[in-house]
mmCIF file of C-alpha atoms and ligand atoms in Angstrom:
data_model
loop_
_atom_site.group_PDB
_atom_site.id
_atom_site.type_symbol
_atom_site.label_atom_id
_atom_site.label_comp_id
_atom_site.label_asym_id
_atom_site.label_seq_id
_atom_site.Cartn_x
_atom_site.Cartn_y
_atom_site.Cartn_z
ATOM 1 C CA MET A 311 174.662 115.542 183.439
ATOM 2 C CA LYS A 312 170.850 116.112 183.354
ATOM 3 C CA THR A 313 168.900 115.611 186.348
ATOM 4 C CA GLY A 314 165.401 114.559 185.764
ATOM 5 C CA LEU A 315 162.159 115.530 187.704
ATOM 6 C CA ILE A 316 160.161 112.869 189.252
ATOM 7 C CA VAL A 317 156.480 114.129 190.608
ATOM 8 C CA ALA A 318 155.368 112.277 193.969
ATOM 9 C CA LEU A 319 151.751 111.527 193.393
ATOM 10 C CA ASP A 320 150.784 111.970 196.972
ATOM 11 C CA ILE A 321 147.053 112.107 196.403
ATOM 12 C CA ASP A 322 144.043 110.531 198.192
ATOM 13 C CA ASP A 323 142.183 110.363 194.888
ATOM 14 C CA PRO A 324 143.385 107.931 191.923
ATOM 15 C CA ALA A 325 141.400 109.774 189.442
ATOM 16 C CA GLU A 326 142.824 112.963 190.289
ATOM 17 C CA ALA A 327 146.480 111.678 190.382
ATOM 18 C CA VAL A 328 146.138 110.071 186.924
ATOM 19 C CA ALA A 329 144.507 113.514 185.686
ATOM 20 C CA LEU A 330 147.645 115.325 187.112
ATOM 21 C CA ALA A 331 150.001 112.594 185.594
ATOM 22 C CA GLY A 332 148.332 113.286 182.145
ATOM 23 C CA GLU A 333 148.540 116.863 182.247
ATOM 24 C CA LEU A 334 152.453 116.998 183.249
ATOM 25 C CA GLY A 335 153.040 114.126 180.889
ATOM 26 C CA GLU A 336 156.356 114.127 179.332
ATOM 27 C CA ARG A 337 157.635 117.016 180.815
ATOM 28 C CA VAL A 338 158.784 114.871 183.954
ATOM 29 C CA SER A 339 161.023 111.788 184.238
ATOM 30 C CA ALA A 340 158.494 109.576 186.284
ATOM 31 C CA PHE A 341 155.375 109.695 188.714
ATOM 32 C CA LYS A 342 156.030 108.471 192.247
ATOM 33 C CA VAL A 343 153.341 106.396 193.309
ATOM 34 C CA GLY A 344 153.729 105.852 197.366
ATOM 35 C CA SER A 345 151.771 104.056 199.894
ATOM 36 C CA GLN A 346 149.117 106.643 200.322
ATOM 37 C CA LEU A 347 148.048 106.586 196.244
ATOM 38 C CA PHE A 348 148.645 102.638 196.197
ATOM 39 C CA THR A 349 146.574 101.391 198.747
ATOM 40 C CA ARG A 350 143.673 103.475 197.533
ATOM 41 C CA GLY A 351 144.116 103.021 193.893
ATOM 42 C CA GLY A 352 145.917 99.553 193.762
ATOM 43 C CA PRO A 353 147.802 98.197 190.768
ATOM 44 C CA ALA A 354 144.941 99.945 188.464
ATOM 45 C CA VAL A 355 146.578 103.549 189.228
ATOM 46 C CA ILE A 356 149.927 102.041 187.545
ATOM 47 C CA ASP A 357 148.227 101.009 184.328
ATOM 48 C CA ALA A 358 146.339 104.259 184.166
ATOM 49 C CA ILE A 359 149.489 106.288 184.649
ATOM 50 C CA ARG A 360 151.318 104.274 182.130
ATOM 51 C CA HIS A 361 148.289 104.511 179.945
ATOM 52 C CA ALA A 362 148.319 108.536 180.362
ATOM 53 C CA GLY A 363 151.983 108.344 178.924
ATOM 54 C CA GLY A 364 153.725 108.514 182.255
ATOM 55 C CA GLU A 365 156.719 106.413 183.637
ATOM 56 C CA VAL A 366 155.983 105.086 187.186
ATOM 57 C CA PHE A 367 158.270 105.040 190.473
ATOM 58 C CA LEU A 368 156.719 102.885 192.582
ATOM 59 C CA ASP A 369 157.665 103.477 196.003
ATOM 60 C CA LEU A 370 156.372 100.548 198.457
ATOM 61 C CA LYS A 371 159.740 100.353 200.005
ATOM 62 C CA PHE A 372 159.605 96.680 200.241
ATOM 63 C CA HIS A 373 161.181 94.969 203.461
ATOM 64 C CA ASP A 374 160.313 91.305 203.897
ATOM 65 C CA ILE A 375 161.962 87.870 203.646
ATOM 66 C CA PRO A 376 163.745 87.333 200.152
ATOM 67 C CA ASN A 377 161.183 84.959 199.087
ATOM 68 C CA THR A 378 158.113 87.260 199.759
ATOM 69 C CA VAL A 379 159.900 90.493 198.133
ATOM 70 C CA ARG A 380 160.572 88.409 195.015
ATOM 71 C CA LYS A 381 156.878 87.337 194.676
ATOM 72 C CA ALA A 382 155.889 91.166 195.464
ATOM 73 C CA VAL A 383 158.340 92.323 192.664
ATOM 74 C CA GLU A 384 157.154 89.596 190.394
ATOM 75 C CA SER A 385 153.855 91.129 190.307
ATOM 76 C CA ILE A 386 154.428 94.527 189.756
ATOM 77 C CA THR A 387 157.388 94.532 187.503
ATOM 78 C CA ASP A 388 155.298 93.207 184.152
ATOM 79 C CA ARG A 389 153.105 96.097 184.675
ATOM 80 C CA GLY A 390 156.102 98.124 183.105
ATOM 81 C CA ILE A 391 157.148 100.352 185.831
ATOM 82 C CA ALA A 392 160.602 102.194 185.632
ATOM 83 C CA PHE A 393 161.609 102.324 189.300
ATOM 84 C CA PHE A 394 160.613 100.677 192.703
ATOM 85 C CA THR A 395 162.162 100.965 196.230
ATOM 86 C CA VAL A 396 163.337 98.434 198.768
ATOM 87 C CA HIS A 397 164.701 98.857 202.074
ATOM 88 C CA ALA A 398 168.556 98.425 202.079
ATOM 89 C CA SER A 399 167.933 97.187 205.792
ATOM 90 C CA GLY A 400 166.381 94.089 204.192
ATOM 91 C CA GLY A 401 169.865 92.378 203.820
ATOM 92 C CA SER A 402 172.140 91.490 200.738
ATOM 93 C CA GLU A 403 170.027 88.447 199.969
ATOM 94 C CA MET A 404 166.718 90.285 199.708
ATOM 95 C CA ILE A 405 168.160 93.143 197.301
ATOM 96 C CA ARG A 406 169.994 90.316 195.617
ATOM 97 C CA VAL A 407 166.388 88.707 194.794
ATOM 98 C CA ALA A 408 164.681 91.995 194.339
ATOM 99 C CA LYS A 409 167.002 92.887 191.353
ATOM 100 C CA GLU A 410 166.859 89.497 189.738
ATOM 101 C CA ALA A 411 162.918 89.551 189.865
ATOM 102 C CA ALA A 412 163.024 92.983 188.478
ATOM 103 C CA GLY A 413 163.409 92.764 184.624
ATOM 104 C CA ASP A 414 163.691 96.182 182.967
ATOM 105 C CA ALA A 415 162.725 98.033 186.332
ATOM 106 C CA ARG A 416 165.479 99.608 188.177
ATOM 107 C CA VAL A 417 165.861 98.940 192.036
ATOM 108 C CA LEU A 418 166.337 101.917 194.170
ATOM 109 C CA ALA A 419 167.355 101.214 197.984
ATOM 110 C CA VAL A 420 166.139 103.440 201.061
ATOM 111 C CA THR A 421 169.117 103.594 203.428
ATOM 112 C CA VAL A 422 167.838 105.202 206.760
ATOM 113 C CA LEU A 423 164.758 107.311 206.388
ATOM 114 C CA THR A 424 165.293 110.791 206.884
ATOM 115 C CA SER A 425 162.479 110.951 209.392
ATOM 116 C CA LEU A 426 164.980 109.689 212.017
ATOM 117 C CA ASN A 427 167.420 111.607 214.297
ATOM 118 C CA SER A 428 170.218 110.335 216.005
ATOM 119 C CA ASP A 429 168.354 109.521 219.204
ATOM 120 C CA ASP A 430 165.771 107.664 217.160
ATOM 121 C CA ALA A 431 168.691 105.938 215.369
ATOM 122 C CA ALA A 432 170.292 104.856 218.719
ATOM 123 C CA GLN A 433 167.079 103.787 220.194
ATOM 124 C CA ILE A 434 166.766 101.067 217.345
ATOM 125 C CA GLY A 435 170.080 99.890 217.772
ATOM 126 C CA PHE A 436 172.122 101.428 215.053
ATOM 127 C CA SER A 437 175.587 101.596 216.723
ATOM 128 C CA LEU A 438 177.122 103.757 213.755
ATOM 129 C CA PRO A 439 176.624 107.488 213.579
ATOM 130 C CA LEU A 440 173.958 108.413 211.118
ATOM 131 C CA GLU A 441 176.087 109.503 208.506
ATOM 132 C CA LYS A 442 178.185 106.125 208.477
ATOM 133 C CA GLN A 443 175.045 104.199 208.488
ATOM 134 C CA VAL A 444 173.687 105.631 205.246
ATOM 135 C CA LEU A 445 177.012 105.162 203.654
ATOM 136 C CA ARG A 446 177.331 101.476 205.225
ATOM 137 C CA LEU A 447 173.578 100.476 203.631
ATOM 138 C CA ALA A 448 174.313 102.493 200.293
ATOM 139 C CA ARG A 449 177.172 100.201 199.665
ATOM 140 C CA LEU A 450 175.560 97.027 200.899
ATOM 141 C CA ALA A 451 173.060 98.172 198.535
ATOM 142 C CA ARG A 452 174.986 98.745 195.419
ATOM 143 C CA ASP A 453 177.198 95.264 196.360
ATOM 144 C CA SER A 454 173.888 93.337 196.570
ATOM 145 C CA GLY A 455 172.757 94.619 192.698
ATOM 146 C CA ALA A 456 170.464 97.702 193.490
ATOM 147 C CA ASP A 457 170.776 99.987 190.474
ATOM 148 C CA GLY A 458 170.893 103.056 192.979
ATOM 149 C CA VAL A 459 169.788 104.635 196.494
ATOM 150 C CA VAL A 460 167.444 107.172 197.321
ATOM 151 C CA CYS A 461 169.006 109.817 200.038
ATOM 152 C CA SER A 462 168.526 113.159 201.096
ATOM 153 C CA PRO A 463 170.037 116.320 199.180
ATOM 154 C CA LEU A 464 172.554 116.889 201.918
ATOM 155 C CA GLU A 465 174.087 113.316 201.422
ATOM 156 C CA VAL A 466 174.212 113.451 197.673
ATOM 157 C CA SER A 467 177.665 114.714 197.015
ATOM 158 C CA LYS A 468 179.260 112.314 199.710
ATOM 159 C CA LEU A 469 177.722 109.370 198.340
ATOM 160 C CA ARG A 470 178.387 110.482 194.735
ATOM 161 C CA GLY A 471 182.256 110.571 196.034
ATOM 162 C CA ALA A 472 181.653 107.104 197.555
ATOM 163 C CA LEU A 473 179.990 104.902 195.255
ATOM 164 C CA ASP A 474 180.749 104.395 191.730
ATOM 165 C CA ASN A 475 179.397 106.696 188.817
ATOM 166 C CA ASP A 476 176.732 104.619 187.682
ATOM 167 C CA CYS A 477 174.615 104.420 190.841
ATOM 168 C CA ILE A 478 171.625 106.357 190.310
ATOM 169 C CA LEU A 479 171.129 108.953 193.241
ATOM 170 C CA VAL A 480 167.444 110.060 193.829
ATOM 171 C CA THR A 481 166.587 112.835 196.279
ATOM 172 C CA PRO A 482 163.273 113.856 198.035
ATOM 173 C CA GLY A 483 163.584 116.965 200.485
ATOM 174 C CA ILE A 484 163.450 119.617 197.342
ATOM 175 C CA ARG A 485 162.198 123.217 197.682
ATOM 176 C CA PRO A 486 162.266 125.841 195.200
ATOM 177 C CA ALA A 487 163.746 128.754 196.877
ATOM 178 C CA GLY A 488 161.346 130.714 198.600
ATOM 179 C CA LEU A 489 158.698 127.951 199.010
ATOM 180 C CA ALA A 490 157.465 126.575 202.266
ATOM 181 C CA SER A 491 159.556 123.675 203.710
ATOM 182 C CA ASP A 492 156.179 121.843 204.983
ATOM 183 C CA ASP A 493 157.741 119.130 207.414
ATOM 184 C CA GLN A 494 160.902 118.480 205.345
ATOM 185 C CA ALA A 495 163.944 119.498 207.586
ATOM 186 C CA ARG A 496 166.819 118.867 205.481
ATOM 187 C CA ILE A 497 166.118 120.493 202.226
ATOM 188 C CA ALA A 498 168.004 121.862 199.058
ATOM 189 C CA THR A 499 166.735 123.613 196.095
ATOM 190 C CA PRO A 500 166.518 121.997 192.710
ATOM 191 C CA ALA A 501 169.530 123.722 191.497
ATOM 192 C CA GLU A 502 171.697 122.544 194.589
ATOM 193 C CA ALA A 503 170.877 119.107 194.317
ATOM 194 C CA ALA A 504 171.463 118.925 190.420
ATOM 195 C CA HIS A 505 174.638 120.666 191.146
ATOM 196 C CA SER A 506 175.583 117.909 194.025
ATOM 197 C CA GLY A 507 175.394 115.247 191.508
ATOM 198 C CA ALA A 508 171.499 113.782 191.794
ATOM 199 C CA ASP A 509 170.133 112.125 188.859
ATOM 200 C CA TYR A 510 166.792 112.598 190.013
ATOM 201 C CA ILE A 511 165.014 114.877 192.035
ATOM 202 C CA VAL A 512 161.568 113.869 193.639
ATOM 203 C CA VAL A 513 159.123 116.816 194.081
ATOM 204 C CA GLY A 514 155.602 116.518 195.641
ATOM 205 C CA ARG A 515 153.553 119.308 197.607
ATOM 206 C CA PRO A 516 155.525 122.318 195.662
ATOM 207 C CA ILE A 517 153.997 120.825 192.465
ATOM 208 C CA VAL A 518 150.751 119.122 193.494
ATOM 209 C CA LYS A 519 149.602 121.991 195.861
ATOM 210 C CA ALA A 520 150.687 124.725 193.301
ATOM 211 C CA GLU A 521 147.728 126.992 191.804
ATOM 212 C CA ASP A 522 149.535 126.529 188.347
ATOM 213 C CA ARG A 523 151.184 123.095 188.268
ATOM 214 C CA ILE A 524 152.578 123.194 184.605
ATOM 215 C CA THR A 525 154.304 126.653 185.622
ATOM 216 C CA ALA A 526 155.696 125.190 189.015
ATOM 217 C CA VAL A 527 157.180 121.986 186.866
ATOM 218 C CA ASP A 528 158.289 124.227 184.264
ATOM 219 C CA SER A 529 160.215 126.695 187.042
ATOM 220 C CA ILE A 530 161.899 123.267 188.695
ATOM 221 C CA LEU A 531 162.905 122.049 185.142
ATOM 222 C CA SER A 532 164.701 125.497 184.321
ATOM 223 C CA GLU A 533 166.477 125.304 187.665
ATOM 224 C CA LEU A 534 167.744 121.873 187.030
ATOM 225 C CA ARG A 535 169.385 122.870 183.851
HETATM 226 O O1 C5P B 519 155.979 116.733 199.138
HETATM 227 P P1 C5P B 519 157.364 116.675 199.225
HETATM 228 O O2 C5P B 519 158.017 117.504 197.988
HETATM 229 O O3 C5P B 519 157.979 116.993 200.632
HETATM 230 O O4 C5P B 519 157.248 114.911 199.057
HETATM 231 C C1 C5P B 519 158.468 114.458 198.723
HETATM 232 C C2 C5P B 519 158.299 112.818 198.477
HETATM 233 O O5 C5P B 519 159.442 112.217 198.904
HETATM 234 C C3 C5P B 519 157.003 112.407 199.455
HETATM 235 O O6 C5P B 519 156.662 111.357 198.794
HETATM 236 C C4 C5P B 519 158.048 111.657 200.749
HETATM 237 O O7 C5P B 519 157.156 110.503 201.368
HETATM 238 C C5 C5P B 519 159.127 110.836 199.873
HETATM 239 N N1 C5P B 519 160.207 111.095 200.846
HETATM 240 C C6 C5P B 519 160.826 111.962 201.259
HETATM 241 N N2 C5P B 519 162.067 111.728 202.240
HETATM 242 C C7 C5P B 519 162.617 110.421 202.103
HETATM 243 C C8 C5P B 519 162.014 109.417 201.241
HETATM 244 C C9 C5P B 519 160.991 109.779 200.697
HETATM 245 O O8 C5P B 519 160.355 113.010 201.550
HETATM 246 N N3 C5P B 519 163.632 110.261 202.613
#
């Protein structure tokens, strides 16, 4: 199986983000536009990345009543995005309507934010151990029509075993060997993530902050092969 590379455009300046998308072009499977970039650049940034030849992964993690999520999804899918995210904890009906409104875009569900530890989870009121909560939400998402799940690289092989083979697994928290982990705690190398069965890895700072971004991308791609 071939693991694709998604580059997280966590950049304040939309023009710089679009220029980077143009520079990296077809080397990468998609560019992740999250709330940092979207709240500054708006939908125009999606159009500009598409115009520069990139696919877009819109990571706005929708989590609202089903009707509101449907309307939000309808307003973005006609722009030709490839993937977008919802919170699995929004519930079955919310995920189902997101999928219904998605058109050709694939719906990815976020289970438990990896920034939460077990104390945080208990504080919120999750009664299950975190690992079980992740699995429960991943199954709920898949049963409700989500095309895949975003998970930590350390969860990939377990989810790959527990979910059907067509379920798309996307993992951030990737650091090429020898690089700073930044604020990522549970990390894996691109090769490890590929070996665990990830369909796509998401990489931000190791590429965005690299002196030579093309070399950084090429070296990650060679690790994935
Ligand atoms: O810079 P870095 O490679 O750590 O960026 C990873 C990207 O993936 C960021 O956009 C971050 O918000 C996102 N992400 C993550 N962990 C999650 C979900 C998303 O790091 N569990």
